[in-house]
Short mmCIF file of C-alpha atoms in Angstrom, two decimals:
data_model
loop_
_atom_site.label_atom_id
_atom_site.label_comp_id
_atom_site.label_asym_id
_atom_site.label_seq_id
_atom_site.Cartn_x
_atom_site.Cartn_y
_atom_site.Cartn_z
CA UNK A 1 0.28 0.23 0.15
CA UNK A 2 0.86 3.50 -0.57
CA UNK A 3 1.36 4.10 3.22
CA UNK A 4 4.32 1.73 3.22
CA UNK A 5 5.71 3.78 0.46
CA UNK A 6 5.36 6.68 2.61
CA UNK A 7 6.81 5.20 5.88
CA UNK A 8 9.86 4.10 3.81
CA UNK A 9 10.52 7.63 2.87
CA UNK A 10 10.76 8.59 6.43
CA UNK A 11 13.02 5.88 7.64
CA UNK A 12 15.75 7.32 5.28
CA UNK A 13 19.05 8.03 6.89
CA UNK A 14 18.41 11.51 6.63
CA UNK A 15 15.53 11.55 8.96
CA UNK A 16 16.67 9.40 11.36
CA UNK A 17 20.53 11.04 12.26
CA UNK A 18 20.77 12.24 15.36
CA UNK A 19 21.35 15.89 13.93
CA UNK A 20 17.76 16.12 12.99
CA UNK A 21 15.83 17.51 15.67
CA UNK A 22 12.39 16.45 16.58
CA UNK A 23 11.13 19.54 15.73
CA UNK A 24 12.45 19.53 12.51
CA UNK A 25 11.30 16.00 11.43
CA UNK A 26 7.82 16.97 12.33
CA UNK A 27 8.35 20.02 10.47
CA UNK A 28 8.98 17.89 7.49
CA UNK A 29 6.10 15.45 8.11
CA UNK A 30 3.82 18.39 8.22
CA UNK A 31 4.43 19.27 4.83
CA UNK A 32 2.32 15.86 3.84
CA UNK A 33 -0.36 17.16 5.20
CA UNK A 34 -2.99 14.45 6.07
CA UNK A 35 -0.42 11.89 5.46
CA UNK A 36 1.40 13.38 8.42
CA UNK A 37 -0.42 11.19 10.92
CA UNK A 38 0.54 7.97 9.17
CA UNK A 39 4.00 8.88 8.99
CA UNK A 40 4.00 9.62 12.83
CA UNK A 41 4.77 5.73 13.65
CA UNK A 42 8.17 5.19 15.42
CA UNK A 43 10.48 5.52 12.78
CA UNK A 44 12.54 2.67 14.10
CA UNK A 45 9.25 0.37 13.41
CA UNK A 46 8.91 1.14 9.78
CA UNK A 47 11.82 -1.21 8.74
CA UNK A 48 9.33 -3.94 9.73
CA UNK A 49 11.83 -5.88 12.15
CA UNK A 50 10.52 -8.29 14.25
CA UNK A 51 13.14 -7.88 16.74
CA UNK A 52 12.36 -7.25 20.25
CA UNK A 53 10.29 -4.00 20.65
CA UNK A 54 11.52 -2.85 23.62
CA UNK A 55 15.06 -3.10 22.50
CA UNK A 56 14.12 -1.18 19.23
CA UNK A 57 12.44 1.58 21.11
CA UNK A 58 15.51 2.38 22.87
CA UNK A 59 17.41 2.63 20.06
CA UNK A 60 14.89 4.47 17.57
CA UNK A 61 11.60 5.29 18.88
CA UNK A 62 10.85 8.60 20.65
CA UNK A 63 7.90 9.24 22.81
CA UNK A 64 6.38 11.83 20.57
CA UNK A 65 6.26 9.06 17.99
CA UNK A 66 4.80 6.83 20.14
CA UNK A 67 1.92 9.36 21.33
CA UNK A 68 1.49 10.38 17.73
CA UNK A 69 0.51 6.61 16.75
CA UNK A 70 -1.78 6.44 19.84
CA UNK A 71 -3.22 9.82 18.70
CA UNK A 72 -3.68 8.37 15.20
CA UNK A 73 -5.49 5.30 16.55
CA UNK A 74 -7.70 7.43 18.89
CA UNK A 75 -8.61 9.51 15.81
CA UNK A 76 -9.76 6.52 13.97
CA UNK A 77 -11.87 5.04 17.13
CA UNK A 78 -13.36 8.39 17.86
CA UNK A 79 -14.59 8.95 14.12
CA UNK A 80 -15.87 5.43 13.83
CA UNK A 81 -17.93 5.67 17.03
CA UNK A 82 -19.15 9.05 15.96
CA UNK A 83 -20.39 7.86 12.56
CA UNK A 84 -21.63 4.75 14.05
CA UNK A 85 -23.90 6.97 16.45
CA UNK A 86 -25.00 9.04 13.48
CA UNK A 87 -25.63 6.24 11.32
CA UNK A 88 -28.99 5.33 12.64
CA UNK A 89 -27.91 1.65 12.54
CA UNK A 90 -28.08 1.17 16.43
CA UNK A 91 -31.34 0.77 18.00
CA UNK A 92 -32.10 3.83 20.51
CA UNK A 93 -31.56 2.88 24.18
CA UNK A 94 -30.36 -0.69 22.97
CA UNK A 95 -27.31 -2.32 24.89
CA UNK A 96 -25.03 -1.60 21.92
CA UNK A 97 -26.04 2.00 21.79
CA UNK A 98 -25.29 2.76 25.28
CA UNK A 99 -22.11 0.99 25.14
CA UNK A 100 -21.04 2.90 21.96
CA UNK A 101 -22.03 6.11 23.60
CA UNK A 102 -19.37 5.36 26.28
CA UNK A 103 -16.93 4.19 24.03
CA UNK A 104 -17.17 7.41 21.80
CA UNK A 105 -16.92 9.43 24.82
CA UNK A 106 -13.50 7.90 26.15
CA UNK A 107 -12.01 7.85 22.55
CA UNK A 108 -12.94 11.63 21.97
CA UNK A 109 -11.47 12.22 25.48
CA UNK A 110 -8.22 10.64 24.72
CA UNK A 111 -7.76 12.48 21.31
CA UNK A 112 -8.51 15.65 23.47
CA UNK A 113 -5.79 14.45 26.08
CA UNK A 114 -3.18 13.49 23.55
CA UNK A 115 -3.60 16.62 21.43
CA UNK A 116 -3.32 19.04 24.60
CA UNK A 117 -0.35 17.05 25.72
CA UNK A 118 1.66 17.01 22.27
CA UNK A 119 0.76 20.37 21.69
CA UNK A 120 2.62 21.61 18.68
CA UNK A 121 3.65 17.99 18.00
CA UNK A 122 0.13 16.43 17.54
CA UNK A 123 -0.27 15.13 14.30
CA UNK A 124 -3.74 16.06 12.40
CA UNK A 125 -6.42 13.26 11.98
CA UNK A 126 -6.36 11.48 8.65
CA UNK A 127 -9.30 10.94 6.76
CA UNK A 128 -10.89 7.79 7.15
CA UNK A 129 -12.80 5.18 4.96
CA UNK A 130 -14.68 2.70 7.25
CA UNK A 131 -15.73 0.60 4.26
CA UNK A 132 -12.18 -0.15 3.53
CA UNK A 133 -12.63 0.47 0.09
CA UNK A 134 -16.08 -0.88 -0.16
CA UNK A 135 -15.26 -4.12 1.69
CA UNK A 136 -17.68 -3.19 4.57
CA UNK A 137 -20.70 -1.07 4.87
CA UNK A 138 -20.82 -0.84 8.83
CA UNK A 139 -23.13 2.59 8.64
CA UNK A 140 -25.54 1.05 6.00
CA UNK A 141 -24.55 3.90 3.58
CA UNK A 142 -24.63 1.28 0.54
CA UNK A 143 -27.60 -0.45 1.40
CA UNK A 144 -26.41 -3.61 3.24
CA UNK A 145 -29.21 -3.51 5.48
CA UNK A 146 -29.39 -2.50 9.28
CA UNK A 147 -28.77 -5.99 10.74
CA UNK A 148 -25.64 -6.75 8.50
CA UNK A 149 -24.44 -3.32 8.86
CA UNK A 150 -24.80 -3.35 12.78
CA UNK A 151 -22.68 -6.93 12.63
CA UNK A 152 -19.87 -5.25 10.53
CA UNK A 153 -20.08 -2.15 12.89
CA UNK A 154 -19.59 -4.56 16.16
CA UNK A 155 -17.07 -6.51 14.10
CA UNK A 156 -14.91 -3.45 13.42
CA UNK A 157 -15.29 -1.84 17.05
CA UNK A 158 -13.94 -5.56 18.13
CA UNK A 159 -11.01 -5.19 16.06
CA UNK A 160 -10.12 -1.52 16.67
CA UNK A 161 -10.40 -1.84 20.65
CA UNK A 162 -8.24 -5.14 20.47
CA UNK A 163 -5.88 -3.27 18.14
CA UNK A 164 -5.67 -0.49 20.44
CA UNK A 165 -4.94 -2.70 23.48
CA UNK A 166 -2.02 -3.99 21.61
CA UNK A 167 -0.69 -1.02 20.42
CA UNK A 168 -0.50 0.96 23.54
CA UNK A 169 1.13 -2.19 25.06
CA UNK A 170 3.62 -2.14 22.17
CA UNK A 171 4.65 1.40 22.85
CA UNK A 172 4.87 1.44 26.72
CA UNK A 173 8.49 0.61 26.86
CA UNK A 174 9.21 3.79 24.67
CA UNK A 175 7.31 5.92 27.25
CA UNK A 176 9.67 4.89 30.24
CA UNK A 177 10.96 7.74 32.06
CA UNK A 178 8.57 10.06 30.88
CA UNK A 179 5.30 11.79 32.41
CA UNK A 180 3.31 10.03 29.59
CA UNK A 181 3.78 6.33 30.68
CA UNK A 182 1.19 6.48 33.31
CA UNK A 183 -1.38 8.07 31.17
CA UNK A 184 -0.81 5.79 28.40
CA UNK A 185 -1.38 2.78 30.45
CA UNK A 186 -4.43 4.34 31.92
CA UNK A 187 -5.66 4.57 28.43
CA UNK A 188 -4.36 1.20 27.60
CA UNK A 189 -6.77 -0.54 30.54
CA UNK A 190 -9.48 1.41 29.17
CA UNK A 191 -9.42 -0.01 25.80
CA UNK A 192 -9.20 -3.44 27.04
CA UNK A 193 -12.27 -2.83 29.16
CA UNK A 194 -14.17 -1.68 25.95
CA UNK A 195 -12.74 -4.50 23.85
CA UNK A 196 -13.97 -7.00 26.62
CA UNK A 197 -17.32 -5.73 26.37
CA UNK A 198 -17.80 -5.49 22.55
CA UNK A 199 -16.42 -8.74 22.46
CA UNK A 200 -19.23 -10.07 25.00
CA UNK A 201 -21.79 -8.34 23.17
CA UNK A 202 -20.76 -10.14 20.11
CA UNK A 203 -21.01 -13.65 22.11
CA UNK A 204 -17.15 -14.03 22.66
CA UNK A 205 -15.06 -14.20 25.58
CA UNK A 206 -14.06 -10.94 26.98
CA UNK A 207 -10.33 -12.21 26.37
CA UNK A 208 -8.48 -13.45 23.53
CA UNK A 209 -8.31 -17.20 23.05
CA UNK A 210 -5.02 -18.32 21.14
CA UNK A 211 -5.03 -16.11 17.80
CA UNK A 212 -8.58 -16.82 17.21
CA UNK A 213 -10.22 -13.80 16.02
CA UNK A 214 -13.74 -15.22 17.01
CA UNK A 215 -16.69 -16.32 15.23
CA UNK A 216 -18.32 -13.60 12.57
CA UNK A 217 -14.71 -11.83 12.39
CA UNK A 218 -13.96 -10.94 8.74
CA UNK A 219 -10.84 -12.47 7.53
CA UNK A 220 -9.27 -9.03 7.16
CA UNK A 221 -9.09 -8.72 10.99
CA UNK A 222 -6.64 -11.67 11.64
CA UNK A 223 -3.66 -9.31 11.92
CA UNK A 224 -5.42 -8.15 14.65
CA UNK A 225 -4.75 -11.52 16.33
CA UNK A 226 -1.69 -12.92 15.04
CA UNK A 227 0.89 -13.74 17.89
CA UNK A 228 -1.54 -13.89 20.31
CA UNK A 229 -1.08 -17.60 20.68
CA UNK A 230 2.44 -16.92 22.40
CA UNK A 231 2.92 -18.97 25.89
CA UNK A 232 6.37 -17.71 26.52
CA UNK A 233 6.35 -14.94 28.74
CA UNK A 234 9.72 -13.63 29.92
CA UNK A 235 11.34 -17.00 28.82
CA UNK A 236 8.85 -18.91 30.83
CA UNK A 237 6.14 -21.46 29.18
CA UNK A 238 3.13 -20.25 30.95
CA UNK A 239 0.90 -23.15 29.68
CA UNK A 240 2.84 -25.59 31.69
CA UNK A 241 3.71 -23.75 34.93
CA UNK A 242 0.19 -24.18 36.98
CA UNK A 243 -1.56 -27.24 38.09
CA UNK A 244 -5.32 -27.60 38.71
CA UNK A 245 -6.30 -25.55 35.47
CA UNK A 246 -9.74 -25.95 34.40
CA UNK A 247 -10.00 -26.76 30.73
CA UNK A 248 -7.41 -26.50 28.17
CA UNK A 249 -4.18 -25.20 29.42
CA UNK A 250 -2.91 -23.70 26.34
CA UNK A 251 -6.12 -21.54 25.86
CA UNK A 252 -6.07 -20.43 29.29
CA UNK A 253 -2.19 -19.37 28.87
CA UNK A 254 -2.87 -17.26 25.78
CA UNK A 255 -5.90 -15.67 27.32
CA UNK A 256 -3.98 -14.64 30.47
CA UNK A 257 -1.58 -12.35 28.53
CA UNK A 258 -2.23 -10.02 25.87
CA UNK A 259 0.45 -9.62 23.42
CA UNK A 260 2.07 -6.20 21.77
CA UNK A 261 1.47 -5.03 18.36
CA UNK A 262 4.44 -3.14 16.84
CA UNK A 263 4.10 0.33 15.33
CA UNK A 264 4.19 -0.96 11.72
CA UNK A 265 1.86 -3.86 12.77
CA UNK A 266 -0.56 -1.33 14.27
CA UNK A 267 -0.23 1.31 11.42
CA UNK A 268 -0.67 -1.49 8.79
CA UNK A 269 -4.20 -2.57 10.34
CA UNK A 270 -5.12 1.25 10.83
CA UNK A 271 -4.16 1.93 7.15
CA UNK A 272 -6.73 -0.40 5.81
CA UNK A 273 -9.24 2.53 7.00
CA UNK A 274 -7.14 5.45 6.18
CA UNK A 275 -7.67 7.59 2.79
CA UNK A 276 -4.02 8.40 1.44
CA UNK A 277 -3.86 10.74 -1.49
CA UNK A 278 -1.10 10.26 -3.70
CA UNK B 1 2.49 -19.37 59.76
CA UNK B 2 -0.64 -17.82 60.54
CA UNK B 3 -0.57 -14.44 62.32
CA UNK B 4 -2.99 -12.41 64.21
CA UNK B 5 -4.01 -9.42 62.07
CA UNK B 6 -1.86 -6.57 62.63
CA UNK B 7 -2.15 -2.86 61.92
CA UNK B 8 -1.36 -1.38 58.74
CA UNK B 9 0.56 2.13 59.29
CA UNK B 10 0.98 4.35 56.29
CA UNK B 11 3.96 6.60 56.51
CA UNK B 12 5.06 8.04 53.62
CA UNK B 13 3.46 9.14 50.26
CA UNK B 14 4.58 7.81 46.89
CA UNK B 15 1.86 9.91 44.77
CA UNK B 16 3.30 11.31 41.90
CA UNK B 17 0.49 13.62 41.06
CA UNK B 18 -0.14 16.51 43.56
CA UNK B 19 -3.58 17.27 41.93
CA UNK B 20 -4.93 13.83 41.94
CA UNK B 21 -7.34 12.47 44.02
CA UNK B 22 -4.85 9.50 45.06
CA UNK B 23 -2.58 12.41 46.45
CA UNK B 24 -5.30 13.89 48.50
CA UNK B 25 -6.65 10.64 49.67
CA UNK B 26 -3.17 9.65 50.45
CA UNK B 27 -2.01 12.48 52.53
CA UNK B 28 -5.45 11.91 54.32
CA UNK B 29 -4.31 8.59 55.20
CA UNK B 30 -0.94 9.66 56.23
CA UNK B 31 0.11 9.06 59.81
CA UNK B 32 -3.09 6.78 60.27
CA UNK B 33 -3.05 3.54 61.92
CA UNK B 34 -5.42 1.16 60.09
CA UNK B 35 -6.58 -1.69 61.78
CA UNK B 36 -7.49 -4.87 60.08
CA UNK B 37 -4.19 -5.54 57.69
CA UNK B 38 -1.44 -7.35 57.80
CA UNK B 39 0.73 -4.92 55.71
CA UNK B 40 2.81 -2.76 56.99
CA UNK B 41 3.63 -0.18 54.47
CA UNK B 42 6.79 2.51 54.67
CA UNK B 43 8.33 3.68 51.57
CA UNK B 44 11.79 4.96 50.98
CA UNK B 45 12.07 8.48 52.14
CA UNK B 46 15.35 9.02 50.15
CA UNK B 47 14.04 9.93 46.84
CA UNK B 48 10.39 10.85 47.34
CA UNK B 49 9.19 12.38 44.11
CA UNK B 50 8.04 16.04 44.79
CA UNK B 51 6.19 17.52 42.16
CA UNK B 52 7.01 21.15 43.39
CA UNK B 53 3.58 21.63 44.40
CA UNK B 54 2.58 25.15 46.12
CA UNK B 55 1.47 23.60 49.26
CA UNK B 56 4.06 21.40 50.79
CA UNK B 57 2.61 18.88 53.21
CA UNK B 58 4.74 18.04 56.23
CA UNK B 59 6.02 14.45 55.53
CA UNK B 60 6.00 12.38 58.78
CA UNK B 61 9.42 10.96 59.74
CA UNK B 62 8.87 7.18 59.43
CA UNK B 63 9.81 6.01 62.86
CA UNK B 64 11.22 2.84 63.04
CA UNK B 65 8.93 0.22 64.59
CA UNK B 66 10.42 -0.70 68.11
CA UNK B 67 10.52 -4.46 68.01
CA UNK B 68 8.28 -5.57 70.83
CA UNK B 69 9.42 -9.42 70.66
CA UNK B 70 12.84 -9.86 69.52
CA UNK B 71 12.09 -13.55 68.82
CA UNK B 72 9.53 -13.00 66.50
CA UNK B 73 10.79 -13.89 62.89
CA UNK B 74 10.85 -10.85 60.99
CA UNK B 75 7.93 -10.22 58.62
CA UNK B 76 9.03 -10.65 54.64
CA UNK B 77 9.80 -7.46 53.06
CA UNK B 78 8.83 -7.17 49.48
CA UNK B 79 12.17 -5.70 48.43
CA UNK B 80 13.26 -3.02 46.20
CA UNK B 81 13.58 -2.35 42.76
CA UNK B 82 11.87 -4.41 40.04
CA UNK B 83 11.80 -7.32 42.54
CA UNK B 84 9.74 -5.19 44.75
CA UNK B 85 7.44 -4.22 42.47
CA UNK B 86 7.10 -7.92 41.15
CA UNK B 87 6.42 -9.22 44.78
CA UNK B 88 3.96 -6.59 45.00
CA UNK B 89 1.97 -7.97 42.17
CA UNK B 90 2.36 -11.42 43.11
CA UNK B 91 0.64 -10.43 46.69
CA UNK B 92 -2.14 -9.35 44.50
CA UNK B 93 -2.42 -12.10 42.24
CA UNK B 94 -2.11 -14.65 45.04
CA UNK B 95 -5.04 -13.15 46.51
CA UNK B 96 -7.14 -13.11 43.27
CA UNK B 97 -6.24 -16.75 42.77
CA UNK B 98 -7.33 -17.47 46.28
CA UNK B 99 -10.51 -15.73 46.16
CA UNK B 100 -11.23 -17.62 42.83
CA UNK B 101 -10.49 -20.85 44.13
CA UNK B 102 -12.56 -20.28 47.18
CA UNK B 103 -15.72 -18.88 44.84
CA UNK B 104 -15.40 -22.20 43.03
CA UNK B 105 -16.02 -24.11 46.15
CA UNK B 106 -19.05 -21.97 47.10
CA UNK B 107 -22.69 -22.21 46.65
CA UNK B 108 -23.04 -19.24 44.18
CA UNK B 109 -20.69 -20.96 41.72
CA UNK B 110 -22.50 -24.40 42.22
CA UNK B 111 -25.86 -22.74 41.03
CA UNK B 112 -24.68 -20.04 38.69
CA UNK B 113 -25.35 -19.87 34.94
CA UNK B 114 -22.99 -21.58 32.47
CA UNK B 115 -21.98 -18.16 31.27
CA UNK B 116 -20.92 -17.12 35.09
CA UNK B 117 -19.39 -20.27 35.65
CA UNK B 118 -17.10 -20.14 32.48
CA UNK B 119 -16.23 -16.62 33.39
CA UNK B 120 -15.22 -17.58 36.88
CA UNK B 121 -13.27 -20.63 35.50
CA UNK B 122 -11.41 -18.30 33.28
CA UNK B 123 -10.63 -15.77 35.90
CA UNK B 124 -9.41 -18.68 37.96
CA UNK B 125 -7.36 -19.85 35.36
CA UNK B 126 -5.77 -16.67 34.59
CA UNK B 127 -5.20 -15.51 38.06
CA UNK B 128 -3.29 -18.76 39.19
CA UNK B 129 -1.49 -18.36 35.88
CA UNK B 130 -0.19 -14.70 36.46
CA UNK B 131 0.60 -16.10 40.40
CA UNK B 132 3.03 -18.87 39.07
CA UNK B 133 4.50 -16.75 36.34
CA UNK B 134 5.23 -14.07 38.77
CA UNK B 135 6.85 -16.29 41.18
CA UNK B 136 8.89 -18.02 38.48
CA UNK B 137 10.00 -14.71 37.12
CA UNK B 138 11.02 -13.13 40.79
CA UNK B 139 12.90 -16.37 41.42
CA UNK B 140 14.59 -16.11 38.19
CA UNK B 141 15.42 -12.51 38.90
CA UNK B 142 17.08 -13.11 42.40
CA UNK B 143 19.05 -16.11 41.05
CA UNK B 144 16.85 -18.53 42.53
CA UNK B 145 16.87 -17.23 46.36
CA UNK B 146 13.65 -18.38 47.65
CA UNK B 147 14.03 -16.02 50.52
CA UNK B 148 13.52 -13.22 48.19
CA UNK B 149 10.28 -14.41 46.78
CA UNK B 150 7.04 -13.63 48.68
CA UNK B 151 5.78 -16.73 50.50
CA UNK B 152 2.50 -18.13 50.21
CA UNK B 153 0.22 -15.75 51.99
CA UNK B 154 -2.97 -16.70 54.09
CA UNK B 155 -6.01 -14.69 53.11
CA UNK B 156 -9.10 -14.12 55.08
CA UNK B 157 -12.09 -14.23 52.95
CA UNK B 158 -14.70 -14.41 55.79
CA UNK B 159 -16.12 -11.12 54.74
CA UNK B 160 -17.25 -12.62 51.43
CA UNK B 161 -20.57 -14.63 51.22
CA UNK B 162 -19.71 -17.21 48.89
CA UNK B 163 -23.42 -18.09 48.45
CA UNK B 164 -24.21 -14.85 47.15
CA UNK B 165 -23.82 -13.80 43.63
CA UNK B 166 -23.64 -10.21 44.55
CA UNK B 167 -21.24 -10.68 47.45
CA UNK B 168 -18.92 -12.55 45.08
CA UNK B 169 -19.21 -10.44 42.13
CA UNK B 170 -19.03 -7.07 44.02
CA UNK B 171 -15.71 -8.59 45.43
CA UNK B 172 -14.81 -9.78 42.06
CA UNK B 173 -15.32 -6.29 40.84
CA UNK B 174 -13.40 -4.69 43.72
CA UNK B 175 -10.25 -7.00 43.28
CA UNK B 176 -10.18 -6.72 39.57
CA UNK B 177 -10.47 -2.93 39.36
CA UNK B 178 -7.73 -2.97 42.18
CA UNK B 179 -5.46 -5.02 40.15
CA UNK B 180 -5.90 -2.77 37.06
CA UNK B 181 -5.25 0.55 39.34
CA UNK B 182 -2.41 -1.49 41.09
CA UNK B 183 -0.47 -2.40 37.51
CA UNK B 184 -1.55 1.31 36.11
CA UNK B 185 0.26 3.13 39.05
CA UNK B 186 3.04 0.71 39.27
CA UNK B 187 4.14 0.71 35.62
CA UNK B 188 6.52 3.62 35.88
CA UNK B 189 8.13 2.33 38.95
CA UNK B 190 9.83 -0.53 37.08
CA UNK B 191 13.31 -0.07 35.53
CA UNK B 192 13.23 -3.06 32.88
CA UNK B 193 11.55 -2.60 29.79
CA UNK B 194 10.95 -6.24 29.47
CA UNK B 195 8.93 -6.17 32.90
CA UNK B 196 6.72 -3.34 31.64
CA UNK B 197 5.80 -4.81 28.53
CA UNK B 198 5.01 -8.22 30.65
CA UNK B 199 3.10 -6.16 33.47
CA UNK B 200 1.15 -4.33 30.12
CA UNK B 201 0.39 -7.92 29.00
CA UNK B 202 -1.04 -8.64 32.31
CA UNK B 203 -2.96 -5.52 33.15
CA UNK B 204 -5.04 -5.67 30.01
CA UNK B 205 -6.07 -8.95 30.76
CA UNK B 206 -7.20 -7.69 34.22
CA UNK B 207 -9.07 -4.92 32.60
CA UNK B 208 -10.97 -7.40 30.46
CA UNK B 209 -12.07 -9.30 33.70
CA UNK B 210 -13.11 -5.98 35.62
CA UNK B 211 -15.04 -4.91 32.33
CA UNK B 212 -16.72 -8.73 32.14
CA UNK B 213 -17.36 -8.67 35.99
CA UNK B 214 -19.10 -5.12 35.69
CA UNK B 215 -20.77 -6.27 32.78
CA UNK B 216 -22.37 -9.28 34.53
CA UNK B 217 -23.36 -6.89 37.44
CA UNK B 218 -24.99 -4.50 35.29
CA UNK B 219 -25.41 -5.73 31.84
CA UNK B 220 -27.24 -2.94 29.82
CA UNK B 221 -25.13 -0.27 30.97
CA UNK B 222 -21.92 1.64 30.74
CA UNK B 223 -20.52 0.35 34.01
CA UNK B 224 -18.16 -2.15 32.18
CA UNK B 225 -15.97 1.19 31.93
CA UNK B 226 -17.87 3.18 34.23
CA UNK B 227 -17.78 6.92 35.24
CA UNK B 228 -16.75 5.81 38.61
CA UNK B 229 -13.70 4.60 37.69
CA UNK B 230 -12.50 6.40 34.33
CA UNK B 231 -11.88 9.99 34.44
CA UNK B 232 -12.78 13.16 32.64
CA UNK B 233 -9.68 12.50 30.42
CA UNK B 234 -10.82 9.19 29.70
CA UNK B 235 -8.09 7.45 31.83
CA UNK B 236 -8.47 4.47 34.09
CA UNK B 237 -7.94 4.19 37.65
CA UNK B 238 -4.21 4.14 39.28
CA UNK B 239 -3.19 3.45 42.60
CA UNK B 240 -0.42 3.86 44.53
CA UNK B 241 0.86 0.87 46.95
CA UNK B 242 -0.80 2.37 49.85
CA UNK B 243 -4.14 2.72 48.50
CA UNK B 244 -3.72 -0.85 47.11
CA UNK B 245 -3.10 -2.30 50.47
CA UNK B 246 -5.81 -0.03 52.01
CA UNK B 247 -8.20 -1.87 49.84
CA UNK B 248 -6.46 -5.46 49.74
CA UNK B 249 -5.30 -5.23 53.30
CA UNK B 250 -8.17 -6.54 55.01
CA UNK B 251 -7.86 -9.89 53.16
CA UNK B 252 -4.39 -10.69 53.81
CA UNK B 253 -3.31 -12.35 57.08
CA UNK B 254 0.47 -13.14 56.77
CA UNK B 255 2.32 -9.99 57.90
CA UNK B 256 4.65 -8.67 55.31
CA UNK B 257 6.29 -5.25 54.74
CA UNK B 258 6.94 -2.93 52.00
CA UNK B 259 9.52 -0.75 52.92
CA UNK B 260 11.72 -0.33 49.86
CA UNK B 261 9.35 -0.17 47.05
CA UNK B 262 10.58 2.17 44.18
CA UNK B 263 9.34 5.50 43.39
CA UNK B 264 7.88 6.48 40.41
CA UNK B 265 10.33 7.64 37.43
CA UNK B 266 8.52 10.18 35.35
CA UNK B 267 11.86 11.76 33.89
CA UNK B 268 11.13 15.11 35.76
#
């Protein structure tokens, strides 16, 4: 996708040399207008390395980049819930509407909080296309019908919330030693509360079993769940350390720990819904 | 092993935000001796984070506890640095695991719906795994020295009516929310990025639990991420250790101390 091309441009050595100040980098990014938000991922991430995230952040990522990635995801979520609530797809007074109103409120608060704290460094909101180029019709704009639209709306909400949880987690190490770590953790757990509720509304467990996206989730959302099957935590195989578990120990071990998404993984997911002009 | 419940004495603030509710609550708690807890808490005074607030609050000097009985074995101390934080998390995970173990033997569980039994089973599994993982991680971090790993604590869950759905789920909610707040407040006390990421992997599962329990208690509502715990910036709760022990302390029978837990590092 074009987003990758864009990211590659920003991983050029010129941009990541130490002599380039953060302000200069963002000045450069600013000239790309709408696309700037996309480019705000941690520069070290864009190379697509699968190396240990924490180590990579210390070498390359900066807290501003991490927070702008977070802001981009919050823009996406807030815009999604706003349009969902305006679409007429959700029945007034239904559980779904009550939940979506709370989700919108929080994501909007997160946007404001991050914009306020980033100040001049805050990226602009990209333009979103929640049909992902026509693949979905979550707001019943193209005549899919209320029932199908709502099913897609809930499926996308689940994907966005589970992505948010994993993406924030992936940036945490990059915020160490800054005043932003704690607020980021506090947003991260709110996203997890959201994810649990949406999953439960959809008839799933509130937690992720292995790398299963769950019934009714479009295959396009599988990257949100890839890697969740991990059972090795800090070198310990957590599927075999406990006795007396109920049911399948590997299921339990994968449920008990959420995994990170790297910055480029998170951007790749979000980019499905971002309009890029080139 | 089983000791009489002793007092909890909150001696020092470790809060990082002078304007936060937690800070105010903490100051209110300072110097109070709270009965009904096995936790003696005193944080390191050497590097108390001072946000430079305009209203300096005189910090009471932590007075060394006179040892009334020299033959009494010294209580376990959670320790300092990352090991201290991991032991702190282990204490909470032990409590949660013990709670769900007891719930699964009680009358509420026996008569609960399939959905609620499934949720309790899963939470039990997850907390047992968290507990056993943390113990293994700490043991690894201290080079296999068992004396630095929090021993198996004794808990008193008499205040929970295990035959009552409301009592069980309300307690579950309190414990899960406390877990979320504790991890959220402890993240910036960790030095190791690896442990921070792992703590992040656990806390989001605790938040998923809290949401599910809240949803069971009040299904058609916004309580899963209710305004009682999420502030006006959309931020979840965060607790300092003193606040966590205030909530969890009444369940903890085995005495231990938290004298050397690290302060937050916010880079300021």
